[in-house]
Each structure stands twice: as structure tokens, then as C-alpha cells.
Short mmCIF file of C-alpha atoms and ligand atoms in Angstrom, two decimals:
data_model
loop_
_atom_site.label_atom_id
_atom_site.label_comp_id
_atom_site.label_asym_id
_atom_site.label_seq_id
_atom_site.Cartn_x
_atom_site.Cartn_y
_atom_site.Cartn_z
CA MET A 1 102.95 64.54 76.65
CA SER A 2 103.00 63.98 80.38
CA ARG A 3 103.02 66.98 82.69
CA LYS A 4 106.60 66.20 83.61
CA SER A 5 107.83 66.32 80.00
CA SER A 6 105.81 69.49 79.19
CA ALA A 7 107.59 71.17 82.06
CA LYS A 8 110.96 69.94 80.75
CA SER A 9 110.41 71.34 77.26
CA ALA A 10 109.04 74.60 78.69
CA VAL A 11 112.39 75.29 80.32
CA ARG A 12 114.35 74.10 77.29
CA LYS A 13 114.57 76.85 74.67
CA GLN A 14 114.99 74.56 71.69
CA PRO A 15 112.54 71.63 71.38
CA ARG A 16 114.25 68.36 70.40
CA SER A 17 112.72 66.19 67.69
CA VAL A 18 113.68 62.78 66.37
CA VAL A 19 112.65 62.11 62.75
CA THR A 20 112.96 58.53 61.49
CA GLY A 21 113.21 58.36 57.71
CA ALA A 22 114.74 61.84 57.72
CA ALA A 23 116.43 61.34 54.34
CA GLY A 24 113.17 60.39 52.64
CA PHE A 25 110.78 62.56 50.64
CA LEU A 26 108.47 63.46 53.54
CA GLY A 27 111.01 63.05 56.36
CA SER A 28 113.38 65.58 54.81
CA HIS A 29 110.65 68.17 54.23
CA LEU A 30 109.46 67.65 57.80
CA THR A 31 113.02 68.09 59.09
CA ASP A 32 113.33 71.40 57.21
CA LEU A 33 110.04 72.67 58.65
CA LEU A 34 110.99 71.67 62.21
CA ILE A 35 114.37 73.40 61.97
CA SER A 36 112.68 76.52 60.57
CA ARG A 37 110.36 76.47 63.60
CA GLY A 38 113.25 76.33 66.05
CA HIS A 39 113.64 72.59 66.70
CA PHE A 40 116.86 70.66 67.07
CA VAL A 41 116.38 67.59 64.86
CA ILE A 42 118.04 64.21 65.17
CA GLY A 43 117.45 62.54 61.81
CA ILE A 44 117.71 58.77 61.45
CA ASP A 45 117.78 56.88 58.15
CA ASN A 46 119.39 53.74 56.74
CA PHE A 47 119.16 54.96 53.10
CA VAL A 48 117.22 51.93 51.89
CA THR A 49 114.89 54.28 50.02
CA GLY A 50 116.05 57.64 51.40
CA SER A 51 118.80 59.68 49.79
CA VAL A 52 121.66 61.72 51.19
CA ASP A 53 120.83 64.38 48.55
CA ASN A 54 117.64 65.21 50.47
CA ILE A 55 119.56 66.24 53.59
CA ALA A 56 122.88 67.40 52.09
CA HIS A 57 121.86 71.05 52.56
CA LEU A 58 121.69 70.44 56.33
CA GLY A 59 125.37 69.48 56.58
CA GLY A 60 126.98 71.75 59.19
CA ASN A 61 123.63 73.06 60.43
CA PRO A 62 123.94 73.30 64.25
CA SER A 63 120.25 72.36 64.62
CA PHE A 64 120.68 69.02 62.86
CA LYS A 65 122.37 65.76 63.73
CA PHE A 66 122.23 62.69 61.52
CA ILE A 67 122.46 59.04 62.57
CA GLN A 68 122.67 56.31 59.94
CA GLN A 69 120.72 53.45 61.44
CA ASP A 70 118.04 50.90 60.73
CA VAL A 71 115.26 51.78 63.16
CA THR A 72 114.24 48.16 63.55
CA GLU A 73 117.36 47.92 65.78
CA PHE A 74 117.35 49.43 69.27
CA ILE A 75 117.51 53.23 69.09
CA PHE A 76 119.95 54.56 71.66
CA LEU A 77 120.00 58.33 72.05
CA GLU A 78 121.54 60.45 74.76
CA GLY A 79 119.79 63.53 76.09
CA PRO A 80 116.19 64.66 76.12
CA VAL A 81 113.69 64.22 73.31
CA ASP A 82 110.37 66.09 73.10
CA TYR A 83 108.92 64.73 69.86
CA VAL A 84 109.36 61.48 67.90
CA TRP A 85 108.13 61.56 64.29
CA HIS A 86 108.16 58.02 62.84
CA PHE A 87 108.38 58.33 59.05
CA ALA A 88 110.78 55.51 58.15
CA SER A 89 109.28 53.08 55.61
CA PRO A 90 109.41 52.18 51.95
CA ALA A 91 106.34 53.97 50.63
CA SER A 92 105.84 53.42 46.92
CA PRO A 93 104.16 50.31 45.53
CA ILE A 94 107.29 49.15 43.67
CA ASP A 95 109.45 49.76 46.74
CA TYR A 96 107.34 47.64 48.98
CA LEU A 97 106.98 44.97 46.31
CA GLU A 98 110.78 44.77 46.21
CA LEU A 99 111.22 45.10 49.97
CA PRO A 100 108.21 43.33 51.52
CA ILE A 101 110.06 42.07 54.59
CA GLN A 102 111.82 45.38 55.34
CA THR A 103 108.44 47.08 54.92
CA LEU A 104 106.80 44.76 57.44
CA LYS A 105 109.76 45.06 59.82
CA VAL A 106 109.93 48.84 59.84
CA GLY A 107 106.17 49.12 60.34
CA SER A 108 106.19 46.64 63.22
CA LEU A 109 109.65 46.40 64.86
CA GLY A 110 110.61 49.94 63.81
CA THR A 111 107.39 51.38 65.25
CA HIS A 112 108.01 49.40 68.44
CA LYS A 113 111.51 50.89 68.80
CA ALA A 114 110.30 54.42 68.02
CA LEU A 115 107.45 54.10 70.54
CA GLY A 116 109.87 52.70 73.12
CA LEU A 117 112.06 55.76 72.62
CA ALA A 118 109.07 58.09 73.05
CA LYS A 119 108.03 56.27 76.22
CA LEU A 120 111.52 56.38 77.71
CA LYS A 121 112.01 60.08 76.92
CA GLU A 122 108.39 61.02 77.78
CA ALA A 123 108.13 62.49 74.30
CA ARG A 124 105.14 62.93 72.04
CA PHE A 125 104.95 60.38 69.24
CA LEU A 126 103.51 60.65 65.74
CA ILE A 127 103.18 57.74 63.33
CA ALA A 128 103.06 58.38 59.58
CA SER A 129 100.18 56.11 58.63
CA THR A 130 98.51 55.99 55.25
CA SER A 131 95.33 55.97 53.20
CA GLU A 132 96.40 52.41 52.29
CA ILE A 133 94.95 51.22 55.60
CA TYR A 134 91.56 51.75 53.89
CA GLY A 135 92.65 49.28 51.15
CA ASP A 136 90.38 49.30 48.10
CA PRO A 137 87.76 51.33 49.96
CA LEU A 138 84.07 50.50 49.94
CA GLN A 139 83.28 53.86 51.54
CA HIS A 140 83.90 57.01 49.54
CA PRO A 141 85.29 59.53 50.39
CA GLN A 142 87.19 57.89 53.26
CA ARG A 143 86.46 59.10 56.78
CA GLU A 144 88.64 58.15 59.73
CA ASP A 145 85.93 55.93 61.20
CA TYR A 146 85.98 53.64 58.13
CA TRP A 147 87.77 50.35 58.93
CA GLY A 148 88.97 49.56 55.44
CA ASN A 149 88.98 46.76 52.89
CA VAL A 150 92.49 45.27 52.72
CA ASN A 151 93.68 42.07 51.05
CA THR A 152 96.12 40.83 53.70
CA ILE A 153 97.88 38.39 51.37
CA GLY A 154 97.98 40.54 48.22
CA PRO A 155 101.06 42.40 46.94
CA ARG A 156 100.20 45.53 48.93
CA GLY A 157 99.42 43.56 52.11
CA CYS A 158 102.96 44.00 53.47
CA TYR A 159 102.59 47.79 53.53
CA ASP A 160 98.91 48.02 54.42
CA GLU A 161 99.13 45.53 57.27
CA ALA A 162 102.42 46.96 58.59
CA LYS A 163 100.76 50.36 58.87
CA ARG A 164 97.59 48.89 60.39
CA PHE A 165 99.76 47.09 62.96
CA ALA A 166 101.68 50.35 63.56
CA GLU A 167 98.41 52.15 64.32
CA ALA A 168 97.32 49.36 66.69
CA LEU A 169 100.68 49.39 68.50
CA THR A 170 100.54 53.18 68.75
CA MET A 171 97.10 53.00 70.41
CA ALA A 172 98.35 50.24 72.74
CA TYR A 173 101.23 52.48 73.92
CA HIS A 174 98.78 55.31 74.32
CA ARG A 175 96.35 53.25 76.42
CA GLU A 176 98.84 51.09 78.32
CA HIS A 177 101.75 53.51 78.83
CA ALA A 178 99.95 56.88 78.48
CA VAL A 179 102.31 57.96 75.68
CA ALA A 180 100.90 61.08 73.96
CA THR A 181 100.41 59.68 70.46
CA ARG A 182 99.25 61.06 67.13
CA ILE A 183 98.24 59.14 63.99
CA VAL A 184 98.26 60.83 60.61
CA ARG A 185 96.80 59.01 57.62
CA ILE A 186 98.65 60.41 54.65
CA PHE A 187 97.00 60.43 51.21
CA ASN A 188 98.87 60.75 47.88
CA THR A 189 101.43 63.51 48.18
CA TYR A 190 103.80 64.98 45.61
CA GLY A 191 106.58 67.51 45.31
CA PRO A 192 110.33 67.96 44.98
CA ARG A 193 112.56 65.16 46.38
CA MET A 194 110.36 62.31 45.20
CA ARG A 195 112.63 59.75 43.60
CA LEU A 196 112.61 59.82 39.82
CA HIS A 197 112.29 56.02 39.63
CA ASP A 198 110.17 55.24 42.68
CA GLY A 199 107.39 54.09 40.36
CA ARG A 200 104.74 56.39 41.76
CA VAL A 201 102.49 58.09 39.31
CA VAL A 202 103.81 61.65 39.78
CA PRO A 203 107.52 61.02 39.06
CA ALA A 204 106.62 58.39 36.44
CA PHE A 205 104.36 60.71 34.43
CA ILE A 206 106.56 63.79 34.80
CA SER A 207 109.74 62.02 33.75
CA GLN A 208 107.98 60.33 30.81
CA ALA A 209 106.48 63.68 29.73
CA LEU A 210 109.81 65.51 29.99
CA LYS A 211 111.41 62.86 27.77
CA ASN A 212 108.46 62.91 25.32
CA GLN A 213 107.91 59.22 26.03
CA PRO A 214 104.42 57.70 26.33
CA LEU A 215 102.74 58.15 29.71
CA THR A 216 102.03 54.68 31.11
CA VAL A 217 98.44 54.82 32.35
CA PHE A 218 97.52 51.63 34.20
CA GLY A 219 94.17 50.02 33.42
CA GLU A 220 91.82 52.41 31.66
CA GLY A 221 92.97 55.21 33.94
CA GLN A 222 89.53 55.46 35.54
CA GLN A 223 90.86 54.84 39.06
CA THR A 224 90.93 58.06 41.08
CA ARG A 225 93.46 59.74 43.36
CA SER A 226 93.67 63.11 45.11
CA PHE A 227 97.08 64.78 45.16
CA CYS A 228 98.36 66.96 47.99
CA TYR A 229 101.37 69.23 47.63
CA VAL A 230 104.09 68.39 50.13
CA SER A 231 104.22 71.76 51.94
CA ASP A 232 100.47 71.55 52.69
CA LEU A 233 100.85 68.02 54.00
CA ILE A 234 103.79 68.82 56.28
CA GLU A 235 101.97 71.82 57.75
CA GLY A 236 98.96 69.61 58.56
CA ILE A 237 101.19 67.01 60.20
CA TYR A 238 102.98 69.65 62.29
CA ARG A 239 99.62 70.98 63.50
CA LEU A 240 98.48 67.46 64.35
CA MET A 241 101.54 66.83 66.53
CA MET A 242 100.95 70.11 68.36
CA SER A 243 97.22 69.36 68.85
CA ASN A 244 95.91 67.15 71.61
CA THR A 245 94.08 64.50 69.62
CA SER A 246 95.16 60.87 69.67
CA GLU A 247 92.48 59.93 67.12
CA PRO A 248 93.69 59.26 63.55
CA VAL A 249 93.46 62.27 61.24
CA ASN A 250 93.40 62.16 57.43
CA ILE A 251 95.73 64.67 55.79
CA GLY A 252 95.44 64.99 52.03
CA ASN A 253 93.85 67.00 49.29
CA PRO A 254 90.18 66.19 48.63
CA SER A 255 90.35 67.33 45.02
CA GLU A 256 89.86 64.00 43.23
CA MET A 257 90.59 63.13 39.61
CA THR A 258 91.05 60.07 37.45
CA VAL A 259 94.57 58.92 36.62
CA LEU A 260 93.79 59.55 32.94
CA GLU A 261 92.83 63.18 33.68
CA PHE A 262 95.99 63.50 35.69
CA ALA A 263 98.09 62.21 32.77
CA ARG A 264 96.54 64.85 30.51
CA ASP A 265 97.25 67.55 33.10
CA ILE A 266 100.91 66.53 33.18
CA ILE A 267 101.17 66.58 29.38
CA ARG A 268 99.67 70.09 29.36
CA ALA A 269 101.80 71.37 32.25
CA THR A 270 105.06 70.14 30.70
CA GLY A 271 104.16 71.13 27.13
CA SER A 272 105.13 67.58 26.16
CA LYS A 273 104.51 65.76 22.90
CA SER A 274 103.92 62.48 24.76
CA ARG A 275 100.93 60.31 24.03
CA ILE A 276 99.23 57.91 26.43
CA ALA A 277 100.01 54.17 26.54
CA PHE A 278 97.62 51.95 28.48
CA LYS A 279 99.23 49.18 30.57
CA PRO A 280 97.73 46.43 32.74
CA LEU A 281 96.30 47.53 36.06
CA PRO A 282 98.39 46.18 38.97
CA GLN A 283 96.68 43.75 41.36
CA ASP A 284 94.66 45.35 44.19
CA ASP A 285 95.18 48.88 42.85
CA PRO A 286 92.53 50.88 44.76
CA ARG A 287 89.80 52.03 42.37
CA GLN A 288 89.05 55.26 44.17
CA ARG A 289 90.62 57.37 46.85
CA GLN A 290 89.65 60.70 48.32
CA PRO A 291 90.14 61.86 51.88
CA ASN A 292 87.33 63.29 53.93
CA ILE A 293 89.19 66.06 55.76
CA ASP A 294 86.40 67.35 58.04
CA ARG A 295 88.34 66.24 61.12
CA ALA A 296 91.54 68.06 60.06
CA ARG A 297 89.49 71.18 59.28
CA GLN A 298 87.72 71.10 62.66
CA ILE A 299 90.55 70.06 64.97
CA LEU A 300 93.57 71.57 63.21
CA GLY A 301 91.99 74.43 61.25
CA TRP A 302 93.86 72.94 58.31
CA GLU A 303 93.10 72.51 54.64
CA PRO A 304 95.35 72.40 51.58
CA LYS A 305 96.19 75.71 49.93
CA VAL A 306 98.47 74.89 46.99
CA LYS A 307 96.56 74.41 43.73
CA LEU A 308 97.51 71.46 41.54
CA ALA A 309 98.78 73.71 38.73
CA GLU A 310 101.09 75.56 41.11
CA GLY A 311 102.35 72.41 42.83
CA LEU A 312 102.97 70.72 39.48
CA THR A 313 104.96 73.71 38.22
CA ARG A 314 107.31 73.48 41.22
CA THR A 315 107.58 69.69 40.95
CA ILE A 316 108.22 69.71 37.20
CA GLU A 317 110.97 72.29 37.75
CA TYR A 318 112.61 69.96 40.26
CA PHE A 319 112.44 66.95 37.92
CA ARG A 320 113.81 68.95 34.96
CA GLY A 321 116.97 69.34 37.01
CA LYS A 322 117.15 65.58 37.61
CA ILE A 323 116.64 64.29 34.07
N1 UDP B 1 99.79 54.63 37.87
C1 UDP B 1 99.75 54.68 36.49
N2 UDP B 1 100.92 54.70 35.79
C2 UDP B 1 102.16 54.69 36.40
C3 UDP B 1 102.20 54.64 37.81
C4 UDP B 1 101.00 54.60 38.50
O1 UDP B 1 98.66 54.70 35.89
O2 UDP B 1 103.18 54.72 35.68
C5 UDP B 1 98.53 54.60 38.62
C6 UDP B 1 98.43 53.48 39.63
O3 UDP B 1 97.91 52.31 39.02
C7 UDP B 1 97.48 54.07 40.65
C8 UDP B 1 97.76 55.57 40.60
O4 UDP B 1 98.44 55.79 39.38
O5 UDP B 1 96.14 53.83 40.28
C9 UDP B 1 98.63 56.06 41.75
O6 UDP B 1 99.73 55.20 41.85
P1 UDP B 1 100.93 55.42 42.84
O7 UDP B 1 101.91 54.33 42.58
O8 UDP B 1 101.43 56.81 42.73
O9 UDP B 1 100.35 55.27 44.31
P2 UDP B 1 99.09 54.56 44.99
O10 UDP B 1 98.10 55.66 45.12
O11 UDP B 1 98.56 53.46 44.12
O12 UDP B 1 99.61 54.06 46.27
#
């Protein structure tokens, strides 16, 4: 943030944040955290993958204003803004397979509009980037200085390249226009408000287990992921925005497991009678993924706290109410 805008927010009692994708899984949790920490939040969403249910509890809250808009269009906002959090994007593999052009547009044009807003308002800007920028990684665990291994023309290319472009544009605004920017690379995250049918492994396995249907493990289930509970992730992202680093920072849980182990954990945690059904592995599905979080530990004093068993209990409870 420039000196001028720091001075402005110092005199203003309530910081003003803009959250794009505010009706999404992460955007809505972020909005709740910001309001609880005293922010006024202007949430923007076009409901392509977000849901009004995720923000319904904020109706009538004097610290929240909602604008239904596609952020690839010019964002016009009156009044000051201190922080822009750019979270709008389809984010599950089946969503971006169905919406490849929207995914590319929100990562490129949407990031451009959100950065333009931050520049105009002299606000800090944070882009929700992703572990997908590492592609099917040849370095393991992934550190922020790894450049990645992405198939540009594969089915995930629309998401991976949109986010890589978004990071590049963010750095260009930082270098060219001195916008105070932050880049968070988000690894697999789970928790309440994920969509039941978004195709990601957590809602897929939990809903199958709760219905005693077979859990669809792709490939032989030997690919690995590391799952971070949503409250841990949002805390790390908040700390990153409030830090003074413009370098990318991985936020995720380094506790890695195979998808098959994860399926068994879900069966145990739900007390389900489901068995496992092996299905073909989707193209370009990364074989391994685990964040190196040394940078987050050093710069933000952050590391995840919620154990998988505890996070799963809360998430399963949420999905029981949805099935
Ligand atoms: N996966 C699976 N069964 C499902 C959904 C996903 O085995 O019903 C696997 C998927 O192939 C991937 C991992 O679980 O290896 C995580 O998938 P997800 O879609 O949650 O996100 P990704 O980490 O691939 O972006």
C-alpha cells in the first residue's frame, strides 16, 4: 500500500475490503473472517459457481454489501477501498472443464479489472492463485521457486494458464504501477460450503459414503494430495495480505496421503458401508502434490492447526445436512 493509502485507512475506523467470488466456498469464508475482524466488505459474485446460500446469513449485516456482477466487466465502486481480494474463478476440475472460456476470462480479464480497481483506489491486492500452477510437478514437495510442469493445451490448461497469467499480471502491476500485491498459492482445501456436486474429491467421497454408494477412486488411487481445513487456509491468507511480501506464498497442509488412503479415511469417519470402485484416471491429473510451507512459517508465522479427523468431522456434519 502506498504511504498515501496507509494514511487514509489509518484515519478510517473500519477498513474496506472488496472480495470477488464472495459467494464461493473460499470467498464466503474469507468474507466472514474479514467482517469478524472489523472490515466492511463489498462482495462481488455472478453466481456461476458461487451460491447465495453461502452469504445468506450476511443479509442485513451493516458491514456487508453485495453486488451481483461478472468481474470480467469494468468494476465501478464508489468510495474508498483498502483491500482487494480476488477470489472469483471456477475452481474444481469439472467446473473448469465445463466453463473453460469463463475460467480463462476471469483469470485474465477479471484479474485485470480487479488490479485496475486496486490501482485506482490505492488498495492492497491479493490474488488467489493455486498449486495448479505447478502442473504435474517434477519437484516434490513444491516450493515457491519451482516453475512448474503444465500442459498448456490439456483439459486443465484453461485453469492453470489463467492463474499463471494472473500471477504475471499481478507482478506487472506491482513493478509498473507500484501496487502492493500479494500472491497466495492455494493447495487442496476442504470444509463446509463446498458444493455437493462440484466433482472434487472431498464432496464426492463424503456424499458417496453418506449414501453407502461406492467411492469412485480414480486410477489406482496412488496419486497424492494434502488437505487443508478451510479455517486454517483463510487465516494464512489474511496474514499474507497484512504482511509486506509480494513474493508468492504457498498456503496448504503438508500432510500428504494417497487418494486411496483418503477414501478409506472417509469410509471410517462416516461409518459407511461403502466399498471402493476404481475409475479411469482423468488426463493430466497431477500424480503428487504437497506444499512446502517454509516460507509461510517464516514470513507469516503460520502453519495449519486443524487435524484431518477434526476437519472431516465438521465437513461431514455439513454434508449430512445437504444430502
Ligand atoms: N478423485 C477421485 N475420485 C473422485 C474425485 C477425485 O479419485 O471422485 C481424485 C482426483 O483424480 C485427484 C484427487 O482425487 O487425483 C483430487 O481431485 P480434486 O478434483 O479434488 O482436485 P485436484 O487436486 O485434482 O485439483
